């Protein structure tokens, strides 16, 4: 089954404790992206990757890191989480350039609470 | 600031009625997409309209795009209770791979 998976689905952590949220897709997609969703703000793009070893900032990259060492995986790293990073996070992938006719497939989301 | 802004923010209708939601954006685009989200779950792609298209249909969905006004509308005809969800538009400005989502319209369809 074609899908985007994220782990963990729920995470409670404390300020400053490094964490990684994993994202994996089995569709051989080139483009992958991370979003955060906050009430009243919709989805905001954090980082995206157009292919292995090619990443770029979205609209809200501060406090986050990403890497793309393999085509299928795109982990999101919070080196020193803060309470303002409490949010619902989504990973997404698409088969080509999203500026053109490619749609994105979303993972189920990771709900993060930073105390 | 958000590239896409939907209105209304919330919409409540009776089953069988039509639902219309609008999206405005700020910069030129290659395409505009509409997504649906059921209560905190992942988004599901509904329909994509290219910048050189004015109208597109998919089942009970009808999307229009007016690039001169930088706006799009999504019409759901003969709504069903299962259409209850939040709807988002997403745009990718020409030449860039960034994607911007609007703040969404929360639709409630009352049986």
mmCIF file with all atom_site columns, N, CA and C in Angstrom, chain B residues 6-8 11 13-14 16-23 32-36 46-47 49 54-65 71-80 83 87-89 105 107 109:
data_model
loop_
_atom_site.group_PDB
_atom_site.id
_atom_site.type_symbol
_atom_site.label_atom_id
_atom_site.label_alt_id
_atom_site.label_comp_id
_atom_site.label_asym_id
_atom_site.label_entity_id
_atom_site.label_seq_id
_atom_site.pdbx_PDB_ins_code
_atom_site.Cartn_x
_atom_site.Cartn_y
_atom_site.Cartn_z
_atom_site.occupancy
_atom_site.B_iso_or_equiv
_atom_site.pdbx_formal_charge
_atom_site.auth_seq_id
_atom_site.auth_comp_id
_atom_site.auth_asym_id
_atom_site.auth_atom_id
_atom_site.pdbx_PDB_model_num
ATOM 1   N N  . UNK B 1 6   ? -8.564  31.398 3.122   1.00 0.00 ? 6   UNK B N  1
ATOM 2   C CA . UNK B 1 6   ? -9.887  30.924 2.757   1.00 0.00 ? 6   UNK B CA 1
ATOM 3   C C  . UNK B 1 6   ? -10.956 31.700 3.497   1.00 0.00 ? 6   UNK B C  1
ATOM 4   N N  . UNK B 1 7   ? -12.094 31.786 2.865   1.00 0.00 ? 7   UNK B N  1
ATOM 5   C CA . UNK B 1 7   ? -13.260 32.275 3.585   1.00 0.00 ? 7   UNK B CA 1
ATOM 6   C C  . UNK B 1 7   ? -14.483 31.546 3.073   1.00 0.00 ? 7   UNK B C  1
ATOM 7   N N  . UNK B 1 8   ? -15.482 31.317 3.865   1.00 0.00 ? 8   UNK B N  1
ATOM 8   C CA . UNK B 1 8   ? -15.474 31.701 5.270   1.00 0.00 ? 8   UNK B CA 1
ATOM 9   C C  . UNK B 1 8   ? -14.566 30.805 6.103   1.00 0.00 ? 8   UNK B C  1
ATOM 10  N N  . UNK B 1 11  ? -18.376 27.116 8.066   1.00 0.00 ? 11  UNK B N  1
ATOM 11  C CA . UNK B 1 11  ? -19.595 27.067 7.274   1.00 0.00 ? 11  UNK B CA 1
ATOM 12  C C  . UNK B 1 11  ? -20.419 25.887 7.751   1.00 0.00 ? 11  UNK B C  1
ATOM 13  N N  . UNK B 1 13  ? -24.033 23.879 6.961   1.00 0.00 ? 13  UNK B N  1
ATOM 14  C CA . UNK B 1 13  ? -25.145 23.752 6.025   1.00 0.00 ? 13  UNK B CA 1
ATOM 15  C C  . UNK B 1 13  ? -25.896 22.453 6.289   1.00 0.00 ? 13  UNK B C  1
ATOM 16  N N  . UNK B 1 14  ? -27.063 22.347 5.686   1.00 0.00 ? 14  UNK B N  1
ATOM 17  C CA . UNK B 1 14  ? -27.847 21.132 5.779   1.00 0.00 ? 14  UNK B CA 1
ATOM 18  C C  . UNK B 1 14  ? -27.426 20.178 4.667   1.00 0.00 ? 14  UNK B C  1
ATOM 19  N N  . UNK B 1 16  ? -27.464 18.005 1.560   1.00 0.00 ? 16  UNK B N  1
ATOM 20  C CA . UNK B 1 16  ? -28.162 18.246 0.307   1.00 0.00 ? 16  UNK B CA 1
ATOM 21  C C  . UNK B 1 16  ? -27.910 19.633 -0.279  1.00 0.00 ? 16  UNK B C  1
ATOM 22  N N  . UNK B 1 17  ? -27.537 20.556 0.588   1.00 0.00 ? 17  UNK B N  1
ATOM 23  C CA . UNK B 1 17  ? -27.246 21.905 0.098   1.00 0.00 ? 17  UNK B CA 1
ATOM 24  C C  . UNK B 1 17  ? -25.855 21.948 -0.533  1.00 0.00 ? 17  UNK B C  1
ATOM 25  N N  . UNK B 1 18  ? -25.603 23.027 -1.235  1.00 0.00 ? 18  UNK B N  1
ATOM 26  C CA . UNK B 1 18  ? -24.275 23.235 -1.809  1.00 0.00 ? 18  UNK B CA 1
ATOM 27  C C  . UNK B 1 18  ? -23.417 24.048 -0.854  1.00 0.00 ? 18  UNK B C  1
ATOM 28  N N  . UNK B 1 19  ? -22.122 23.778 -0.879  1.00 0.00 ? 19  UNK B N  1
ATOM 29  C CA . UNK B 1 19  ? -21.171 24.516 -0.043  1.00 0.00 ? 19  UNK B CA 1
ATOM 30  C C  . UNK B 1 19  ? -20.142 25.179 -0.943  1.00 0.00 ? 19  UNK B C  1
ATOM 31  N N  . UNK B 1 20  ? -19.941 26.461 -0.708  1.00 0.00 ? 20  UNK B N  1
ATOM 32  C CA . UNK B 1 20  ? -18.949 27.193 -1.479  1.00 0.00 ? 20  UNK B CA 1
ATOM 33  C C  . UNK B 1 20  ? -17.934 27.819 -0.542  1.00 0.00 ? 20  UNK B C  1
ATOM 34  N N  . UNK B 1 21  ? -16.673 27.599 -0.842  1.00 0.00 ? 21  UNK B N  1
ATOM 35  C CA . UNK B 1 21  ? -15.618 28.234 -0.061  1.00 0.00 ? 21  UNK B CA 1
ATOM 36  C C  . UNK B 1 21  ? -14.616 28.869 -1.019  1.00 0.00 ? 21  UNK B C  1
ATOM 37  N N  . UNK B 1 22  ? -14.008 29.923 -0.557  1.00 0.00 ? 22  UNK B N  1
ATOM 38  C CA . UNK B 1 22  ? -13.142 30.727 -1.407  1.00 0.00 ? 22  UNK B CA 1
ATOM 39  C C  . UNK B 1 22  ? -11.719 30.789 -0.876  1.00 0.00 ? 22  UNK B C  1
ATOM 40  N N  . UNK B 1 23  ? -10.809 31.013 -1.791  1.00 0.00 ? 23  UNK B N  1
ATOM 41  C CA . UNK B 1 23  ? -9.390  31.105 -1.446  1.00 0.00 ? 23  UNK B CA 1
ATOM 42  C C  . UNK B 1 23  ? -8.791  32.275 -2.205  1.00 0.00 ? 23  UNK B C  1
ATOM 43  N N  . UNK B 1 32  ? -3.036  25.638 -8.324  1.00 0.00 ? 32  UNK B N  1
ATOM 44  C CA . UNK B 1 32  ? -3.672  25.761 -7.017  1.00 0.00 ? 32  UNK B CA 1
ATOM 45  C C  . UNK B 1 32  ? -4.346  24.430 -6.731  1.00 0.00 ? 32  UNK B C  1
ATOM 46  N N  . UNK B 1 33  ? -4.191  23.982 -5.513  1.00 0.00 ? 33  UNK B N  1
ATOM 47  C CA . UNK B 1 33  ? -4.758  22.684 -5.140  1.00 0.00 ? 33  UNK B CA 1
ATOM 48  C C  . UNK B 1 33  ? -5.682  22.847 -3.942  1.00 0.00 ? 33  UNK B C  1
ATOM 49  N N  . UNK B 1 34  ? -6.664  22.001 -3.885  1.00 0.00 ? 34  UNK B N  1
ATOM 50  C CA . UNK B 1 34  ? -7.550  21.938 -2.734  1.00 0.00 ? 34  UNK B CA 1
ATOM 51  C C  . UNK B 1 34  ? -7.360  20.601 -2.033  1.00 0.00 ? 34  UNK B C  1
ATOM 52  N N  . UNK B 1 35  ? -7.330  20.670 -0.701  1.00 0.00 ? 35  UNK B N  1
ATOM 53  C CA . UNK B 1 35  ? -7.164  19.489 0.125   1.00 0.00 ? 35  UNK B CA 1
ATOM 54  C C  . UNK B 1 35  ? -8.272  19.447 1.171   1.00 0.00 ? 35  UNK B C  1
ATOM 55  N N  . UNK B 1 36  ? -8.540  18.252 1.641   1.00 0.00 ? 36  UNK B N  1
ATOM 56  C CA . UNK B 1 36  ? -9.506  18.067 2.721   1.00 0.00 ? 36  UNK B CA 1
ATOM 57  C C  . UNK B 1 36  ? -8.804  17.422 3.907   1.00 0.00 ? 36  UNK B C  1
ATOM 58  N N  . UNK B 1 46  ? -7.765  16.802 -3.160  1.00 0.00 ? 46  UNK B N  1
ATOM 59  C CA . UNK B 1 46  ? -9.054  16.739 -3.831  1.00 0.00 ? 46  UNK B CA 1
ATOM 60  C C  . UNK B 1 46  ? -8.940  17.034 -5.321  1.00 0.00 ? 46  UNK B C  1
ATOM 61  N N  . UNK B 1 47  ? -8.338  18.154 -5.650  1.00 0.00 ? 47  UNK B N  1
ATOM 62  C CA . UNK B 1 47  ? -8.345  18.591 -7.040  1.00 0.00 ? 47  UNK B CA 1
ATOM 63  C C  . UNK B 1 47  ? -7.244  19.622 -7.246  1.00 0.00 ? 47  UNK B C  1
ATOM 64  N N  . UNK B 1 49  ? -5.936  22.639 -10.042 1.00 0.00 ? 49  UNK B N  1
ATOM 65  C CA . UNK B 1 49  ? -6.276  23.443 -11.212 1.00 0.00 ? 49  UNK B CA 1
ATOM 66  C C  . UNK B 1 49  ? -5.039  24.231 -11.607 1.00 0.00 ? 49  UNK B C  1
ATOM 67  N N  . UNK B 1 54  ? -9.617  27.647 -16.068 1.00 0.00 ? 54  UNK B N  1
ATOM 68  C CA . UNK B 1 54  ? -10.571 28.516 -15.375 1.00 0.00 ? 54  UNK B CA 1
ATOM 69  C C  . UNK B 1 54  ? -11.548 27.720 -14.514 1.00 0.00 ? 54  UNK B C  1
ATOM 70  N N  . UNK B 1 55  ? -11.791 26.490 -14.910 1.00 0.00 ? 55  UNK B N  1
ATOM 71  C CA . UNK B 1 55  ? -12.767 25.691 -14.173 1.00 0.00 ? 55  UNK B CA 1
ATOM 72  C C  . UNK B 1 55  ? -12.407 24.223 -14.322 1.00 0.00 ? 55  UNK B C  1
ATOM 73  N N  . UNK B 1 56  ? -12.681 23.488 -13.254 1.00 0.00 ? 56  UNK B N  1
ATOM 74  C CA . UNK B 1 56  ? -12.412 22.057 -13.291 1.00 0.00 ? 56  UNK B CA 1
ATOM 75  C C  . UNK B 1 56  ? -13.445 21.333 -12.431 1.00 0.00 ? 56  UNK B C  1
ATOM 76  N N  . UNK B 1 57  ? -13.817 20.129 -12.875 1.00 0.00 ? 57  UNK B N  1
ATOM 77  C CA . UNK B 1 57  ? -14.812 19.351 -12.152 1.00 0.00 ? 57  UNK B CA 1
ATOM 78  C C  . UNK B 1 57  ? -14.222 18.008 -11.777 1.00 0.00 ? 57  UNK B C  1
ATOM 79  N N  . UNK B 1 58  ? -14.683 17.519 -10.629 1.00 0.00 ? 58  UNK B N  1
ATOM 80  C CA . UNK B 1 58  ? -14.350 16.166 -10.230 1.00 0.00 ? 58  UNK B CA 1
ATOM 81  C C  . UNK B 1 58  ? -15.488 15.657 -9.350  1.00 0.00 ? 58  UNK B C  1
ATOM 82  N N  . UNK B 1 59  ? -16.330 14.820 -9.912  1.00 0.00 ? 59  UNK B N  1
ATOM 83  C CA . UNK B 1 59  ? -17.478 14.330 -9.154  1.00 0.00 ? 59  UNK B CA 1
ATOM 84  C C  . UNK B 1 59  ? -18.378 15.469 -8.722  1.00 0.00 ? 59  UNK B C  1
ATOM 85  N N  . UNK B 1 60  ? -18.593 15.614 -7.413  1.00 0.00 ? 60  UNK B N  1
ATOM 86  C CA . UNK B 1 60  ? -19.435 16.687 -6.889  1.00 0.00 ? 60  UNK B CA 1
ATOM 87  C C  . UNK B 1 60  ? -18.650 17.977 -6.625  1.00 0.00 ? 60  UNK B C  1
ATOM 88  N N  . UNK B 1 61  ? -17.395 17.983 -7.003  1.00 0.00 ? 61  UNK B N  1
ATOM 89  C CA . UNK B 1 61  ? -16.554 19.157 -6.772  1.00 0.00 ? 61  UNK B CA 1
ATOM 90  C C  . UNK B 1 61  ? -16.419 19.975 -8.047  1.00 0.00 ? 61  UNK B C  1
ATOM 91  N N  . UNK B 1 62  ? -16.493 21.283 -7.857  1.00 0.00 ? 62  UNK B N  1
ATOM 92  C CA . UNK B 1 62  ? -16.240 22.200 -8.964  1.00 0.00 ? 62  UNK B CA 1
ATOM 93  C C  . UNK B 1 62  ? -15.314 23.292 -8.443  1.00 0.00 ? 62  UNK B C  1
ATOM 94  N N  . UNK B 1 63  ? -14.206 23.472 -9.135  1.00 0.00 ? 63  UNK B N  1
ATOM 95  C CA . UNK B 1 63  ? -13.228 24.479 -8.732  1.00 0.00 ? 63  UNK B CA 1
ATOM 96  C C  . UNK B 1 63  ? -13.109 25.504 -9.848  1.00 0.00 ? 63  UNK B C  1
ATOM 97  N N  . UNK B 1 64  ? -13.069 26.755 -9.461  1.00 0.00 ? 64  UNK B N  1
ATOM 98  C CA . UNK B 1 64  ? -12.809 27.826 -10.419 1.00 0.00 ? 64  UNK B CA 1
ATOM 99  C C  . UNK B 1 64  ? -11.552 28.567 -10.007 1.00 0.00 ? 64  UNK B C  1
ATOM 100 N N  . UNK B 1 65  ? -10.926 29.167 -10.972 1.00 0.00 ? 65  UNK B N  1
ATOM 101 C CA . UNK B 1 65  ? -9.710  29.935 -10.721 1.00 0.00 ? 65  UNK B CA 1
ATOM 102 C C  . UNK B 1 65  ? -9.768  31.224 -11.522 1.00 0.00 ? 65  UNK B C  1
ATOM 103 N N  . UNK B 1 71  ? -7.823  34.500 -7.041  1.00 0.00 ? 71  UNK B N  1
ATOM 104 C CA . UNK B 1 71  ? -8.767  33.822 -6.164  1.00 0.00 ? 71  UNK B CA 1
ATOM 105 C C  . UNK B 1 71  ? -9.268  32.542 -6.807  1.00 0.00 ? 71  UNK B C  1
ATOM 106 N N  . UNK B 1 72  ? -9.724  31.640 -5.960  1.00 0.00 ? 72  UNK B N  1
ATOM 107 C CA . UNK B 1 72  ? -10.277 30.369 -6.398  1.00 0.00 ? 72  UNK B CA 1
ATOM 108 C C  . UNK B 1 72  ? -11.470 30.048 -5.518  1.00 0.00 ? 72  UNK B C  1
ATOM 109 N N  . UNK B 1 73  ? -12.395 29.271 -6.051  1.00 0.00 ? 73  UNK B N  1
ATOM 110 C CA . UNK B 1 73  ? -13.499 28.817 -5.225  1.00 0.00 ? 73  UNK B CA 1
ATOM 111 C C  . UNK B 1 73  ? -13.679 27.320 -5.397  1.00 0.00 ? 73  UNK B C  1
ATOM 112 N N  . UNK B 1 74  ? -14.120 26.691 -4.324  1.00 0.00 ? 74  UNK B N  1
ATOM 113 C CA . UNK B 1 74  ? -14.437 25.270 -4.327  1.00 0.00 ? 74  UNK B CA 1
ATOM 114 C C  . UNK B 1 74  ? -15.922 25.129 -4.015  1.00 0.00 ? 74  UNK B C  1
ATOM 115 N N  . UNK B 1 75  ? -16.640 24.479 -4.901  1.00 0.00 ? 75  UNK B N  1
ATOM 116 C CA . UNK B 1 75  ? -18.067 24.228 -4.707  1.00 0.00 ? 75  UNK B CA 1
ATOM 117 C C  . UNK B 1 75  ? -18.264 22.737 -4.528  1.00 0.00 ? 75  UNK B C  1
ATOM 118 N N  . UNK B 1 76  ? -18.921 22.375 -3.450  1.00 0.00 ? 76  UNK B N  1
ATOM 119 C CA . UNK B 1 76  ? -19.321 20.987 -3.220  1.00 0.00 ? 76  UNK B CA 1
ATOM 120 C C  . UNK B 1 76  ? -20.823 20.937 -3.392  1.00 0.00 ? 76  UNK B C  1
ATOM 121 N N  . UNK B 1 77  ? -21.295 20.198 -4.372  1.00 0.00 ? 77  UNK B N  1
ATOM 122 C CA . UNK B 1 77  ? -22.735 20.128 -4.605  1.00 0.00 ? 77  UNK B CA 1
ATOM 123 C C  . UNK B 1 77  ? -23.351 18.958 -3.847  1.00 0.00 ? 77  UNK B C  1
ATOM 124 N N  . UNK B 1 78  ? -24.618 19.106 -3.542  1.00 0.00 ? 78  UNK B N  1
ATOM 125 C CA . UNK B 1 78  ? -25.381 18.051 -2.874  1.00 0.00 ? 78  UNK B CA 1
ATOM 126 C C  . UNK B 1 78  ? -24.590 17.469 -1.702  1.00 0.00 ? 78  UNK B C  1
ATOM 127 N N  . UNK B 1 79  ? -24.255 18.309 -0.760  1.00 0.00 ? 79  UNK B N  1
ATOM 128 C CA . UNK B 1 79  ? -23.354 17.910 0.335   1.00 0.00 ? 79  UNK B CA 1
ATOM 129 C C  . UNK B 1 79  ? -23.923 16.751 1.149   1.00 0.00 ? 79  UNK B C  1
ATOM 130 N N  . UNK B 1 80  ? -23.000 16.007 1.744   1.00 0.00 ? 80  UNK B N  1
ATOM 131 C CA . UNK B 1 80  ? -23.342 14.868 2.592   1.00 0.00 ? 80  UNK B CA 1
ATOM 132 C C  . UNK B 1 80  ? -22.684 15.053 3.944   1.00 0.00 ? 80  UNK B C  1
ATOM 133 N N  . UNK B 1 83  ? -19.003 14.891 4.159   1.00 0.00 ? 83  UNK B N  1
ATOM 134 C CA . UNK B 1 83  ? -18.195 16.005 3.670   1.00 0.00 ? 83  UNK B CA 1
ATOM 135 C C  . UNK B 1 83  ? -17.725 16.904 4.808   1.00 0.00 ? 83  UNK B C  1
ATOM 136 N N  . UNK B 1 87  ? -11.266 22.337 4.796   1.00 0.00 ? 87  UNK B N  1
ATOM 137 C CA . UNK B 1 87  ? -10.812 22.391 3.419   1.00 0.00 ? 87  UNK B CA 1
ATOM 138 C C  . UNK B 1 87  ? -9.763  23.489 3.280   1.00 0.00 ? 87  UNK B C  1
ATOM 139 N N  . UNK B 1 88  ? -8.676  23.135 2.622   1.00 0.00 ? 88  UNK B N  1
ATOM 140 C CA . UNK B 1 88  ? -7.553  24.047 2.477   1.00 0.00 ? 88  UNK B CA 1
ATOM 141 C C  . UNK B 1 88  ? -7.192  24.213 1.009   1.00 0.00 ? 88  UNK B C  1
ATOM 142 N N  . UNK B 1 89  ? -6.820  25.428 0.659   1.00 0.00 ? 89  UNK B N  1
ATOM 143 C CA . UNK B 1 89  ? -6.207  25.619 -0.649  1.00 0.00 ? 89  UNK B CA 1
ATOM 144 C C  . UNK B 1 89  ? -4.700  25.700 -0.459  1.00 0.00 ? 89  UNK B C  1
ATOM 145 N N  . UNK B 1 105 ? -11.157 26.363 5.656   1.00 0.00 ? 105 UNK B N  1
ATOM 146 C CA . UNK B 1 105 ? -12.584 26.544 5.934   1.00 0.00 ? 105 UNK B CA 1
ATOM 147 C C  . UNK B 1 105 ? -13.092 25.277 6.593   1.00 0.00 ? 105 UNK B C  1
ATOM 148 N N  . UNK B 1 107 ? -16.004 23.034 7.404   1.00 0.00 ? 107 UNK B N  1
ATOM 149 C CA . UNK B 1 107 ? -17.364 22.783 6.916   1.00 0.00 ? 107 UNK B CA 1
ATOM 150 C C  . UNK B 1 107 ? -18.059 21.755 7.789   1.00 0.00 ? 107 UNK B C  1
ATOM 151 N N  . UNK B 1 109 ? -21.617 19.665 7.790   1.00 0.00 ? 109 UNK B N  1
ATOM 152 C CA . UNK B 1 109 ? -22.829 19.310 7.075   1.00 0.00 ? 109 UNK B CA 1
ATOM 153 C C  . UNK B 1 109 ? -23.742 18.568 8.044   1.00 0.00 ? 109 UNK B C  1
#
